[in-house]
PDB file of N, CA and C in Angstrom:
ATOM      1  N   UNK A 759      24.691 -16.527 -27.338  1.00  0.00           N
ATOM      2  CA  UNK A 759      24.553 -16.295 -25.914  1.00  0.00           C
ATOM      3  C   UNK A 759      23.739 -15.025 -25.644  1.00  0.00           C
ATOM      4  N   UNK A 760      23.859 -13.848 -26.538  1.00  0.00           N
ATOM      5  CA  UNK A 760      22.929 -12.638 -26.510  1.00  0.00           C
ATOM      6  C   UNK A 760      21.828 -12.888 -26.628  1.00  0.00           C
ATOM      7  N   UNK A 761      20.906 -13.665 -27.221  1.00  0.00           N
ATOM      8  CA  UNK A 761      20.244 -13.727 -27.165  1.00  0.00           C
ATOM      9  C   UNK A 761      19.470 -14.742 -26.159  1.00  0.00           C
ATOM     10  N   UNK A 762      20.058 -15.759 -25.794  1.00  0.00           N
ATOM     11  CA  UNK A 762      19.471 -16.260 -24.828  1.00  0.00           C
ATOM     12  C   UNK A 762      19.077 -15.259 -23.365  1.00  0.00           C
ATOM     13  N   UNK A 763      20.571 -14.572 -23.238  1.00  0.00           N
ATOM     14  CA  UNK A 763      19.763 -13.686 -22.143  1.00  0.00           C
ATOM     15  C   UNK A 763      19.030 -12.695 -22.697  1.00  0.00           C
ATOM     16  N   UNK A 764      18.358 -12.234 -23.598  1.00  0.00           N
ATOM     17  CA  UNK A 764      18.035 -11.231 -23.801  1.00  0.00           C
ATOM     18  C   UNK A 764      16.148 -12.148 -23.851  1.00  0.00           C
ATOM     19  N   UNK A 765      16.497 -13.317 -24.078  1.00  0.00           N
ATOM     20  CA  UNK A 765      14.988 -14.042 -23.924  1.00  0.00           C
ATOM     21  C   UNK A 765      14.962 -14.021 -22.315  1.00  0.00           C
ATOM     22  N   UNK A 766      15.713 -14.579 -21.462  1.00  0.00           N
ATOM     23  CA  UNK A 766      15.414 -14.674 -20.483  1.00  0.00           C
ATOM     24  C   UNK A 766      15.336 -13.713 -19.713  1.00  0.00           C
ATOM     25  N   UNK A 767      15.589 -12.128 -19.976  1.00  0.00           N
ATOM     26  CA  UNK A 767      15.431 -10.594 -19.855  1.00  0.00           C
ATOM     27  C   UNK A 767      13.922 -10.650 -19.631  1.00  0.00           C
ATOM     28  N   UNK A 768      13.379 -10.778 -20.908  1.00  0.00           N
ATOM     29  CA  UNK A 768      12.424 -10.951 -21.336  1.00  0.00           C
ATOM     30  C   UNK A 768      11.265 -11.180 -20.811  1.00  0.00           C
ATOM     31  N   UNK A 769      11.554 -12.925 -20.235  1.00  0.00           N
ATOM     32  CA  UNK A 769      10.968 -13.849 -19.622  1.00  0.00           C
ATOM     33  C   UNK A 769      10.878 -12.935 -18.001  1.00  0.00           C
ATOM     34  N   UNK A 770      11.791 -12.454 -17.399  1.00  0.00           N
ATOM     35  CA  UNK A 770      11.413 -11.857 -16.488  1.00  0.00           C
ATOM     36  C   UNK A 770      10.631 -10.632 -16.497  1.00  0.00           C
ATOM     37  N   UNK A 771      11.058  -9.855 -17.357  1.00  0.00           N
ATOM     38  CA  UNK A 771      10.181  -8.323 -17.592  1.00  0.00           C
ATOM     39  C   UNK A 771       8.407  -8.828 -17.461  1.00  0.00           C
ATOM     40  N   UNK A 772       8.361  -9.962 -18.124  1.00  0.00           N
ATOM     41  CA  UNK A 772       6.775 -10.650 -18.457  1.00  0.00           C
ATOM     42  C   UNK A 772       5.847 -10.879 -16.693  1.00  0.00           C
ATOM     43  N   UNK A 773       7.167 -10.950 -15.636  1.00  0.00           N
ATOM     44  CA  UNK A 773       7.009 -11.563 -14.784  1.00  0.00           C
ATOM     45  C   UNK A 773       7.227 -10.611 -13.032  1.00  0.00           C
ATOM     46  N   UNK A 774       7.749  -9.313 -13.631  1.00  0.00           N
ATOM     47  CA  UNK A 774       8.315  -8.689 -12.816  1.00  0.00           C
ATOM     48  C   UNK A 774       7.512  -8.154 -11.389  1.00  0.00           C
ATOM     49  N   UNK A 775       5.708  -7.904 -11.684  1.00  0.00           N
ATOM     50  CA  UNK A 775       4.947  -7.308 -10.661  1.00  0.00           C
ATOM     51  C   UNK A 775       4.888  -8.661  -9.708  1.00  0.00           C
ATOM     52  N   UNK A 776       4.920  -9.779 -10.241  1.00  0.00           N
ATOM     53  CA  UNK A 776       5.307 -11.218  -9.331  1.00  0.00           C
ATOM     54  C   UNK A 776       6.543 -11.419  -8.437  1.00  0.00           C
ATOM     55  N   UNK A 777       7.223 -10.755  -8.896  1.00  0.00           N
ATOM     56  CA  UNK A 777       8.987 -10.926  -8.663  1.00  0.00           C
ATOM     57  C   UNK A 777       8.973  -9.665  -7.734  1.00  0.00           C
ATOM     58  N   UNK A 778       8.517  -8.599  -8.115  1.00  0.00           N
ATOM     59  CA  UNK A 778       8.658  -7.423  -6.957  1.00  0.00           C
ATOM     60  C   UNK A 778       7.935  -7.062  -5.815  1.00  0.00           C
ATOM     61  N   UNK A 779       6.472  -8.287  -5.791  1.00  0.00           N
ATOM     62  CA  UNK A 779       5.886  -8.728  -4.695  1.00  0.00           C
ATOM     63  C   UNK A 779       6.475  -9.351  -4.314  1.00  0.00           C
ATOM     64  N   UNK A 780       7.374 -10.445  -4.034  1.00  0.00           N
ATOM     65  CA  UNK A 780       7.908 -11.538  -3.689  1.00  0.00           C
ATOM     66  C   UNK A 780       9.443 -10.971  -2.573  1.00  0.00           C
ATOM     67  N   UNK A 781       9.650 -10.115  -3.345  1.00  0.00           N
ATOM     68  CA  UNK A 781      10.452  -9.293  -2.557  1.00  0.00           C
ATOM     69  C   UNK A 781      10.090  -8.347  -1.581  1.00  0.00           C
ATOM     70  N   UNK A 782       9.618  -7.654  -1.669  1.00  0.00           N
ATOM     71  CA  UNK A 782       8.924  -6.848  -1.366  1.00  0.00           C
ATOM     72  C   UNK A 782       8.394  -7.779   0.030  1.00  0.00           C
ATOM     73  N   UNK A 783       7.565  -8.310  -0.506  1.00  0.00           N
ATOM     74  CA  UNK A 783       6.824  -9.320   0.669  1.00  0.00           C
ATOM     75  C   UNK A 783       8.476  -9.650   1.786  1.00  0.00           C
ATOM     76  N   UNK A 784       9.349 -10.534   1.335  1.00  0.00           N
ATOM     77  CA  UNK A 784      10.302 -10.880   1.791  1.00  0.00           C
ATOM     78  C   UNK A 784      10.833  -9.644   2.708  1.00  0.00           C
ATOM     79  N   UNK A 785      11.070  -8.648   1.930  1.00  0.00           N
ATOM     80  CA  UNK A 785      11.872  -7.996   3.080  1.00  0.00           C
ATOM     81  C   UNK A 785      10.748  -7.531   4.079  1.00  0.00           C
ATOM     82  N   UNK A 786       9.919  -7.206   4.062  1.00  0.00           N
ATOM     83  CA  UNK A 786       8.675  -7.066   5.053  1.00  0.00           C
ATOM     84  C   UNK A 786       9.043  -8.200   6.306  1.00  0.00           C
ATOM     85  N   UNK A 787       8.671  -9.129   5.745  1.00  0.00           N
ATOM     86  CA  UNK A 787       8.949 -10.118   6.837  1.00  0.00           C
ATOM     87  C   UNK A 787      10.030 -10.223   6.993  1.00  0.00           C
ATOM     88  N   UNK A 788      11.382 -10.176   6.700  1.00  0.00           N
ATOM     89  CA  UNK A 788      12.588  -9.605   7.340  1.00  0.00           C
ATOM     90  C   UNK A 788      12.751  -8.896   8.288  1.00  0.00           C
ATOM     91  N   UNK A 789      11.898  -7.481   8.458  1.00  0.00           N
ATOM     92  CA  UNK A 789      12.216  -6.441   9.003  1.00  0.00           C
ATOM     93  C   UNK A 789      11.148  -6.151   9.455  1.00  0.00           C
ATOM     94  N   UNK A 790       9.857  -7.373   9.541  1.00  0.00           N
ATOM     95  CA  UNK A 790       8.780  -6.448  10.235  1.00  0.00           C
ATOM     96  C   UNK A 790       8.747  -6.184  11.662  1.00  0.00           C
ATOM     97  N   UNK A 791       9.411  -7.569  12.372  1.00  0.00           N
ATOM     98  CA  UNK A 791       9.138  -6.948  13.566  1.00  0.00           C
ATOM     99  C   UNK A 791      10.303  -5.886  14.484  1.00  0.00           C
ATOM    100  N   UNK A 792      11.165  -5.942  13.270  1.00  0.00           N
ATOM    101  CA  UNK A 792      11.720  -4.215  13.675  1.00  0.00           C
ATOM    102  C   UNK A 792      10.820  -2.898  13.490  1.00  0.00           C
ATOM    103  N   UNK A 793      10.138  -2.908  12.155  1.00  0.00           N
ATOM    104  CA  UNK A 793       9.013  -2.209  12.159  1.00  0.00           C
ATOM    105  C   UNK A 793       8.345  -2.076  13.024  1.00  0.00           C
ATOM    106  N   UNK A 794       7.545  -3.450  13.907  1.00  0.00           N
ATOM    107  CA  UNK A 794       6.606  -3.294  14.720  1.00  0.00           C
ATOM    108  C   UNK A 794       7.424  -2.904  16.018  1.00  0.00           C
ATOM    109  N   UNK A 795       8.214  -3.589  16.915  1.00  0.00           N
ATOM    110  CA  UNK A 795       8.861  -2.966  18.249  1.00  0.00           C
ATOM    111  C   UNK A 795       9.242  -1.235  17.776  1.00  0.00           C
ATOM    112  N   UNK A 796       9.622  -0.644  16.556  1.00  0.00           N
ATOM    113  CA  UNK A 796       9.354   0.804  16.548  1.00  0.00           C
ATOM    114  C   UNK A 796       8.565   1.444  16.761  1.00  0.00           C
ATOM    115  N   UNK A 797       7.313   0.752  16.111  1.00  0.00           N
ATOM    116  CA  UNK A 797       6.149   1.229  16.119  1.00  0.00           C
ATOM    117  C   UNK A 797       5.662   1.651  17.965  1.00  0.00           C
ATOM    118  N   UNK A 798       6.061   0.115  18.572  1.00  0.00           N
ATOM    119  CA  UNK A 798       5.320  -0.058  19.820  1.00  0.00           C
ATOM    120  C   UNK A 798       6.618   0.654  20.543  1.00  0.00           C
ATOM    121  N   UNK A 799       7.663   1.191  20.397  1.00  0.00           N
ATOM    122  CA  UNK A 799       8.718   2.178  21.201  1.00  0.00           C
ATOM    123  C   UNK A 799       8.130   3.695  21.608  1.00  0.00           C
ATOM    124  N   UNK A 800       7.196   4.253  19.913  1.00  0.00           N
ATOM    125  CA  UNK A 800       7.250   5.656  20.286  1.00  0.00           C
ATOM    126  C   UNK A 800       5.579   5.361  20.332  1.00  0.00           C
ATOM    127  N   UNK A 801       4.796   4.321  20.519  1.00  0.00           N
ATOM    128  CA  UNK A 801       3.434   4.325  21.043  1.00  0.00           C
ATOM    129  C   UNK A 801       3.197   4.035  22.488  1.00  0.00           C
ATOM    130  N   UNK A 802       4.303   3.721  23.129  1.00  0.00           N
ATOM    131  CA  UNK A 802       4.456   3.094  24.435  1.00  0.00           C
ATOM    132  C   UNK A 802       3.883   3.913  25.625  1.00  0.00           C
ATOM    133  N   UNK A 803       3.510   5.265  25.593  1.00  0.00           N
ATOM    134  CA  UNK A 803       3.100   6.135  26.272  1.00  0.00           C
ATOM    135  C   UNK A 803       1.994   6.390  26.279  1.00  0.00           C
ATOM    136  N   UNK A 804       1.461   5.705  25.085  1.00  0.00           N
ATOM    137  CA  UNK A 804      -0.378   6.084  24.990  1.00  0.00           C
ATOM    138  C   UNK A 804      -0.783   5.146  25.521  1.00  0.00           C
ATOM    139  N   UNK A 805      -2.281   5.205  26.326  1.00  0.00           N
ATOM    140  CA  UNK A 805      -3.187   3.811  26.574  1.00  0.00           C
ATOM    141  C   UNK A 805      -3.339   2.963  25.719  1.00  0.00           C
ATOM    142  N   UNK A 806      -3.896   1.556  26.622  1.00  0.00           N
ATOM    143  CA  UNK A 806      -3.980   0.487  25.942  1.00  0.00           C
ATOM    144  C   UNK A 806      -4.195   0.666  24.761  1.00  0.00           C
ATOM    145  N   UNK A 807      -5.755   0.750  24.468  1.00  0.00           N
ATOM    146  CA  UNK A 807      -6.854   1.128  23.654  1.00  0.00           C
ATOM    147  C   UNK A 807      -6.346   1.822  22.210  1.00  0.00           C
ATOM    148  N   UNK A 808      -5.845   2.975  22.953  1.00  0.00           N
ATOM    149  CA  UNK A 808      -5.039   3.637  21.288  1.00  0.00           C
ATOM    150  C   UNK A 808      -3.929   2.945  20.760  1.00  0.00           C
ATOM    151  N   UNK A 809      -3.050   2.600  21.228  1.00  0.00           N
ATOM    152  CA  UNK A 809      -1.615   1.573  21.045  1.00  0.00           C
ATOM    153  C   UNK A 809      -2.558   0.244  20.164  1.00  0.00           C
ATOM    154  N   UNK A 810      -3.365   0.131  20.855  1.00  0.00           N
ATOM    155  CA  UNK A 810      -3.878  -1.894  19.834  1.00  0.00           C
ATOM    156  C   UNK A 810      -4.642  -0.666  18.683  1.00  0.00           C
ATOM    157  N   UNK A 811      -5.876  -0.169  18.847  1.00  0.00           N
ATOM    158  CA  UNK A 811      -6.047   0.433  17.360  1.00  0.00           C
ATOM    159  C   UNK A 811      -4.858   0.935  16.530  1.00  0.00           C
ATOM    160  N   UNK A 812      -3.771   1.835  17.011  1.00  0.00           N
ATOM    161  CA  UNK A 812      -2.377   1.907  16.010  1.00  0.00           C
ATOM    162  C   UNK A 812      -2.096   0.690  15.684  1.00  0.00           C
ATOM    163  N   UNK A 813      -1.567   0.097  16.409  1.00  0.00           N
ATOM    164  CA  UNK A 813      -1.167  -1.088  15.755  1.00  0.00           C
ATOM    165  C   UNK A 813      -2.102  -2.110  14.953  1.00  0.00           C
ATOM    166  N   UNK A 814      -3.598  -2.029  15.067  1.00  0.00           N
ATOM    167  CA  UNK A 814      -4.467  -2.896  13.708  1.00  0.00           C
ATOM    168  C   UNK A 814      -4.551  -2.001  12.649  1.00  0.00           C
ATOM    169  N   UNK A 815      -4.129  -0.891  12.625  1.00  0.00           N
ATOM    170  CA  UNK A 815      -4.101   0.091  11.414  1.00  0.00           C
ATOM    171  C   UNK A 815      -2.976   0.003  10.732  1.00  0.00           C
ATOM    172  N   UNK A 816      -1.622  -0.132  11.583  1.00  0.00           N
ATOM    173  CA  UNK A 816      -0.682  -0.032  10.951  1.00  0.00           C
ATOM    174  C   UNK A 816      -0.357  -1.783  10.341  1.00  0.00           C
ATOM    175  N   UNK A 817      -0.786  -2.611  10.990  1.00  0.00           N
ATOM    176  CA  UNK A 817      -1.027  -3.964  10.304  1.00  0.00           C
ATOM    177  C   UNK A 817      -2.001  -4.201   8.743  1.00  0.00           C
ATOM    178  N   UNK A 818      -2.963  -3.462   9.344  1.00  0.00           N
ATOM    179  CA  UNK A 818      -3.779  -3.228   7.953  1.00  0.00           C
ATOM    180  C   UNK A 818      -3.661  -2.339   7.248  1.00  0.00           C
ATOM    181  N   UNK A 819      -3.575  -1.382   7.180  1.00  0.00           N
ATOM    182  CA  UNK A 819      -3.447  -0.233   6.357  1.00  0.00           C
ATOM    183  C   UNK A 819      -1.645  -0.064   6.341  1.00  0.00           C
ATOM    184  N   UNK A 820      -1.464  -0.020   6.908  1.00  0.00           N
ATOM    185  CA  UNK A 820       0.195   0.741   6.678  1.00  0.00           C
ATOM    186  C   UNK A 820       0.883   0.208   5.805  1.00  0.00           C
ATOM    187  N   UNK A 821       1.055  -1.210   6.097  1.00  0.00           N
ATOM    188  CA  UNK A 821       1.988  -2.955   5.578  1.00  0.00           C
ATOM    189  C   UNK A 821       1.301  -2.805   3.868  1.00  0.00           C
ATOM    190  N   UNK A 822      -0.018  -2.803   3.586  1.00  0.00           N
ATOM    191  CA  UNK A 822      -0.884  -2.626   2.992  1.00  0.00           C
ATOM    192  C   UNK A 822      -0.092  -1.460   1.681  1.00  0.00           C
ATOM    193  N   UNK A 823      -0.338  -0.241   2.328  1.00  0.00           N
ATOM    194  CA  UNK A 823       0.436   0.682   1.523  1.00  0.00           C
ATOM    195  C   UNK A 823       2.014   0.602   1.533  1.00  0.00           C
ATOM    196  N   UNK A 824       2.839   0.144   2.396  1.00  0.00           N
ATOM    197  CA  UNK A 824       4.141   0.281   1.893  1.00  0.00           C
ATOM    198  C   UNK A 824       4.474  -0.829   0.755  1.00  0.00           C
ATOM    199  N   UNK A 825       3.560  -1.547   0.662  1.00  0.00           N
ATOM    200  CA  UNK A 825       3.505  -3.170  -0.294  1.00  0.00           C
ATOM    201  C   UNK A 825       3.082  -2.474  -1.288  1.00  0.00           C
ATOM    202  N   UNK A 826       2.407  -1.359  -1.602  1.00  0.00           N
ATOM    203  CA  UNK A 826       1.962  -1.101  -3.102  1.00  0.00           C
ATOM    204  C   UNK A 826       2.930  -0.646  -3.305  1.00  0.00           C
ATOM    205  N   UNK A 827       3.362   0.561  -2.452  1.00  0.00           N
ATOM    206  CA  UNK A 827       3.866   1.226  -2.782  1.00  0.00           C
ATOM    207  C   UNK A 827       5.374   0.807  -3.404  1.00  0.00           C
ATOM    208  N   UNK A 828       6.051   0.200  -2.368  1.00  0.00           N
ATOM    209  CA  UNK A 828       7.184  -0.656  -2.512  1.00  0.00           C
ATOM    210  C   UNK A 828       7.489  -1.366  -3.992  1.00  0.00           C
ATOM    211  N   UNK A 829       6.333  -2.408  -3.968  1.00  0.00           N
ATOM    212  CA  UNK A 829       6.121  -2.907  -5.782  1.00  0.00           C
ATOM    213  C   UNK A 829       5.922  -2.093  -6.626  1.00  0.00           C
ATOM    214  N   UNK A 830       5.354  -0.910  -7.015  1.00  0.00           N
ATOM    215  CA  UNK A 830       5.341  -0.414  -7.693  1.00  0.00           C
ATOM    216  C   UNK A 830       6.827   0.645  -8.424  1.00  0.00           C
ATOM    217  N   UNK A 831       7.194   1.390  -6.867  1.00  0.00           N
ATOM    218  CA  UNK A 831       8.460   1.690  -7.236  1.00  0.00           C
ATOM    219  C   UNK A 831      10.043   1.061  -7.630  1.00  0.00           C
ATOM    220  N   UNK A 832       9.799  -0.722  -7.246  1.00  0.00           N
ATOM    221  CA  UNK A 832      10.337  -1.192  -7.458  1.00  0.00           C
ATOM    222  C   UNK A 832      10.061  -1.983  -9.295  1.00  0.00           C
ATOM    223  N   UNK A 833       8.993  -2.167  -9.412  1.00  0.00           N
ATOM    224  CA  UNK A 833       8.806  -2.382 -10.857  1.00  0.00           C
ATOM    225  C   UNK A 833       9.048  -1.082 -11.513  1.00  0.00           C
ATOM    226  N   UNK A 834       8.835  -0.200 -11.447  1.00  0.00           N
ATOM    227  CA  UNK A 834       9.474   0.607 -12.675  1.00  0.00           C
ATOM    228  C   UNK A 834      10.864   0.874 -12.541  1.00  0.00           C
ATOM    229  N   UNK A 835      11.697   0.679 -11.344  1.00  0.00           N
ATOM    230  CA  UNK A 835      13.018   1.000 -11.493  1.00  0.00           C
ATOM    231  C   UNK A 835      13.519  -0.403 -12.825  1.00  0.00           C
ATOM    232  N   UNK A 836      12.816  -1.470 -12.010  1.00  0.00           N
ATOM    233  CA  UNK A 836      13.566  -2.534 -12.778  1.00  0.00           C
ATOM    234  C   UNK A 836      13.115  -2.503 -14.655  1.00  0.00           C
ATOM    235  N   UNK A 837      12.323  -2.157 -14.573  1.00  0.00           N
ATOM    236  CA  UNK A 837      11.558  -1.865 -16.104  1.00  0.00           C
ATOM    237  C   UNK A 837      12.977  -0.908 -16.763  1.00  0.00           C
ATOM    238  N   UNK A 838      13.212  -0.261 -16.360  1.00  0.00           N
ATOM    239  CA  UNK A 838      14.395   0.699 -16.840  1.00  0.00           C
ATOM    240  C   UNK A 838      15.361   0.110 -17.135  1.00  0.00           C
ATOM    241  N   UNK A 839      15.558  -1.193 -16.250  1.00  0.00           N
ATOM    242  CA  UNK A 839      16.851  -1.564 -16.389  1.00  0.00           C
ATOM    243  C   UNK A 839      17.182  -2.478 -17.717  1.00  0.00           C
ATOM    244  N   UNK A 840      18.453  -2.536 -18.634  1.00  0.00           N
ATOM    245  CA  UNK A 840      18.723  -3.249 -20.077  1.00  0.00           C
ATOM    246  C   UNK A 840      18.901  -4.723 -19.161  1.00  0.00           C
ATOM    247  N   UNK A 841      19.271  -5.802 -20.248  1.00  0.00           N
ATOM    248  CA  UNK A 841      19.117  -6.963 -19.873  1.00  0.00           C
ATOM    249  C   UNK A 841      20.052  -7.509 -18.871  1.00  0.00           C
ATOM    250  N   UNK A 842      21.562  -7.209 -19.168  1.00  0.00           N
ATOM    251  CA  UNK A 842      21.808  -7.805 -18.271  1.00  0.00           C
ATOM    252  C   UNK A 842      22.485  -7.341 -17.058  1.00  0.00           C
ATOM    253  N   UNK A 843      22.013  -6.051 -16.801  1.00  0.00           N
ATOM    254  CA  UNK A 843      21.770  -4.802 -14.997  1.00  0.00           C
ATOM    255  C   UNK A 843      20.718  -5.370 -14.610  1.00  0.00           C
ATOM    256  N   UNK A 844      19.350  -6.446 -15.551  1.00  0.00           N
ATOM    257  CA  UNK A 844      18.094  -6.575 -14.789  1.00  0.00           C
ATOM    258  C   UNK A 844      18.267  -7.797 -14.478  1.00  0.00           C
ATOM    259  N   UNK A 845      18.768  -8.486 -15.018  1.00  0.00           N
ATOM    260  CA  UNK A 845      19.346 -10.017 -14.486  1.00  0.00           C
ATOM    261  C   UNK A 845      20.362 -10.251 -12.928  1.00  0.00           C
ATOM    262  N   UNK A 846      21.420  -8.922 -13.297  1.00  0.00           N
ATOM    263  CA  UNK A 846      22.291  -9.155 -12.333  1.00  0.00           C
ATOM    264  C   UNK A 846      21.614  -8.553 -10.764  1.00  0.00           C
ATOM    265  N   UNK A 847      20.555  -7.521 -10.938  1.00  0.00           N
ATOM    266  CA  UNK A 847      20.127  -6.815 -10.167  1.00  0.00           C
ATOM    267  C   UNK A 847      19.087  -8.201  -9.555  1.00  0.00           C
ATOM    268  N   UNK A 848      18.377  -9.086 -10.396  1.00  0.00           N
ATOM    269  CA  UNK A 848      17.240  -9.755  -9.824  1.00  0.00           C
ATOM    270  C   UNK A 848      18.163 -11.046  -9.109  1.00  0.00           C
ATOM    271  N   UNK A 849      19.251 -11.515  -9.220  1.00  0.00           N
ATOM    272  CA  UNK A 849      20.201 -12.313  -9.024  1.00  0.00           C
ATOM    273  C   UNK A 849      20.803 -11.386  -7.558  1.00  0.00           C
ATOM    274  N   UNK A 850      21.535 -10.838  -7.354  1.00  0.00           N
ATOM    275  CA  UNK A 850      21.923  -9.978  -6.677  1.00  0.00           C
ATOM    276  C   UNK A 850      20.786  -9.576  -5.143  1.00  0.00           C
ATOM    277  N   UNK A 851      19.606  -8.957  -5.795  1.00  0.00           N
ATOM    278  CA  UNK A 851      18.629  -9.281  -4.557  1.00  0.00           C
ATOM    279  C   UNK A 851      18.463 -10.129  -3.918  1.00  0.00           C
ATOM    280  N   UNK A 852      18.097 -11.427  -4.609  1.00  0.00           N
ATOM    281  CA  UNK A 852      17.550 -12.420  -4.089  1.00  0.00           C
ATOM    282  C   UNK A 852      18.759 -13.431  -2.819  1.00  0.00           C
ATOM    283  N   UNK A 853      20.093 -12.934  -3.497  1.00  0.00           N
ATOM    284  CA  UNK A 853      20.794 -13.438  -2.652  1.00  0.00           C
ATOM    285  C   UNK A 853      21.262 -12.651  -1.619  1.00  0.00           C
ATOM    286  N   UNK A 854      21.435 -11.556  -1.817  1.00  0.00           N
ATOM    287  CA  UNK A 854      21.482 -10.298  -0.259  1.00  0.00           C
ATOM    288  C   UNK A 854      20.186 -10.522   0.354  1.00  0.00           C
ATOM    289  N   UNK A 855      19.001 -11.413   0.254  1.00  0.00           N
ATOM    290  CA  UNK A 855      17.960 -11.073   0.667  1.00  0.00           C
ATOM    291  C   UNK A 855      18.019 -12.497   1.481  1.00  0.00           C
ATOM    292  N   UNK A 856      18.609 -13.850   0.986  1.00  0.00           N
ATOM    293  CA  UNK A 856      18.887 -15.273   1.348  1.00  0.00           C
ATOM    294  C   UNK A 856      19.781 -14.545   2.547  1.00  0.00           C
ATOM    295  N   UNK A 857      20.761 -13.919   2.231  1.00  0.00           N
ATOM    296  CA  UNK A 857      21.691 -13.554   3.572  1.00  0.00           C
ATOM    297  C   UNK A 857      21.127 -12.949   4.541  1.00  0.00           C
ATOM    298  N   UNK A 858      20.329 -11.803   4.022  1.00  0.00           N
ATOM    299  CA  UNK A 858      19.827 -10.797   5.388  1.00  0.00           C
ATOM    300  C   UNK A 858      18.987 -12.295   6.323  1.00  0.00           C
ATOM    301  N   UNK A 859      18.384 -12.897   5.447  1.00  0.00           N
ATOM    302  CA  UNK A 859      17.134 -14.234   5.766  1.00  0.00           C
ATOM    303  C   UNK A 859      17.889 -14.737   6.968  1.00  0.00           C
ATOM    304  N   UNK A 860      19.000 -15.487   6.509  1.00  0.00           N
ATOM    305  CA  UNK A 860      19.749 -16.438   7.371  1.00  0.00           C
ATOM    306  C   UNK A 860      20.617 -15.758   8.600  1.00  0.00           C
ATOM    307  N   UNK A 861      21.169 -14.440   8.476  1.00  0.00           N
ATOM    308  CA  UNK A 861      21.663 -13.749   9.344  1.00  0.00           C
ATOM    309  C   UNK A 861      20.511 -13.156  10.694  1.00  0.00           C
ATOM    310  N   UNK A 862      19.477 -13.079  10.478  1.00  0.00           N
ATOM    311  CA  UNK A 862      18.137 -13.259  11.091  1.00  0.00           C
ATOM    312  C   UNK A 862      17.683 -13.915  11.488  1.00  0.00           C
ATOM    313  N   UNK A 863      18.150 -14.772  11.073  1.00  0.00           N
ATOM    314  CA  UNK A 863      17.695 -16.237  11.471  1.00  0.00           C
ATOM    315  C   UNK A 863      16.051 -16.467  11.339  1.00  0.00           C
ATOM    316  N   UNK A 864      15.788 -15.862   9.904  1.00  0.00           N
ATOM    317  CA  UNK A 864      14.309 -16.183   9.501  1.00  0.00           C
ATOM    318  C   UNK A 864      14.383 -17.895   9.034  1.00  0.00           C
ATOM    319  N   UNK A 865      16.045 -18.320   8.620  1.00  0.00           N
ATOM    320  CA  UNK A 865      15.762 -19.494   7.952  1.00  0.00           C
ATOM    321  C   UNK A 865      15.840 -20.829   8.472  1.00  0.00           C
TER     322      UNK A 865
END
């Protein structure tokens, strides 16, 4: 049995910058348009004009960098982790992430 998970450890480590986009991506769209009504709360005072350029910057550029950034710090945490903290951890996300989904009613 050790070794099967320790292949399928494995099999994910091989796979992880896929797996931590995927998340990553996910909670984005979870929480973006809490992101964005924040965004448009403390921009609400500026003119049109500046409010739509913030907001195509922060669509392009911002989303942009918190996605590298996000995957990246999230692949090396998980890189750290032994086989089966990285199993239970990739198991564990995905289903707090199905809940946040459905409690949102993204699903």
């Amino acid at each position: 049995m050790e070794q099967l998970i320790h292949e399928f450890a494995q099999f994910l480590r091989q796979h992880l910058t896929s797996i931590s986009v995927g998340i990553v991506a996910t909670v984005l769209m979870i929480y973006g348009s809490y992101i964005n009504g924040f965004f448009k709360k403390i921009t609400r005072k500026m003119p049109f004009v500046a409010r739509f350029a913030l907001f195509i910057v922060l669509c392009s550029a911002g989303y942009a960098f918190i996605s590298a950034l996000m995957v990246r710090l999230f692949k090396m945490f998980l890189l750290t982790q032994a086989d089966m903290p990285l199993i239970g951890i990739l198991a564990g996300t995905f289903i707090l992430l199905a809940i946040l989904a459905y409690r949102g009613k993204e699903v």
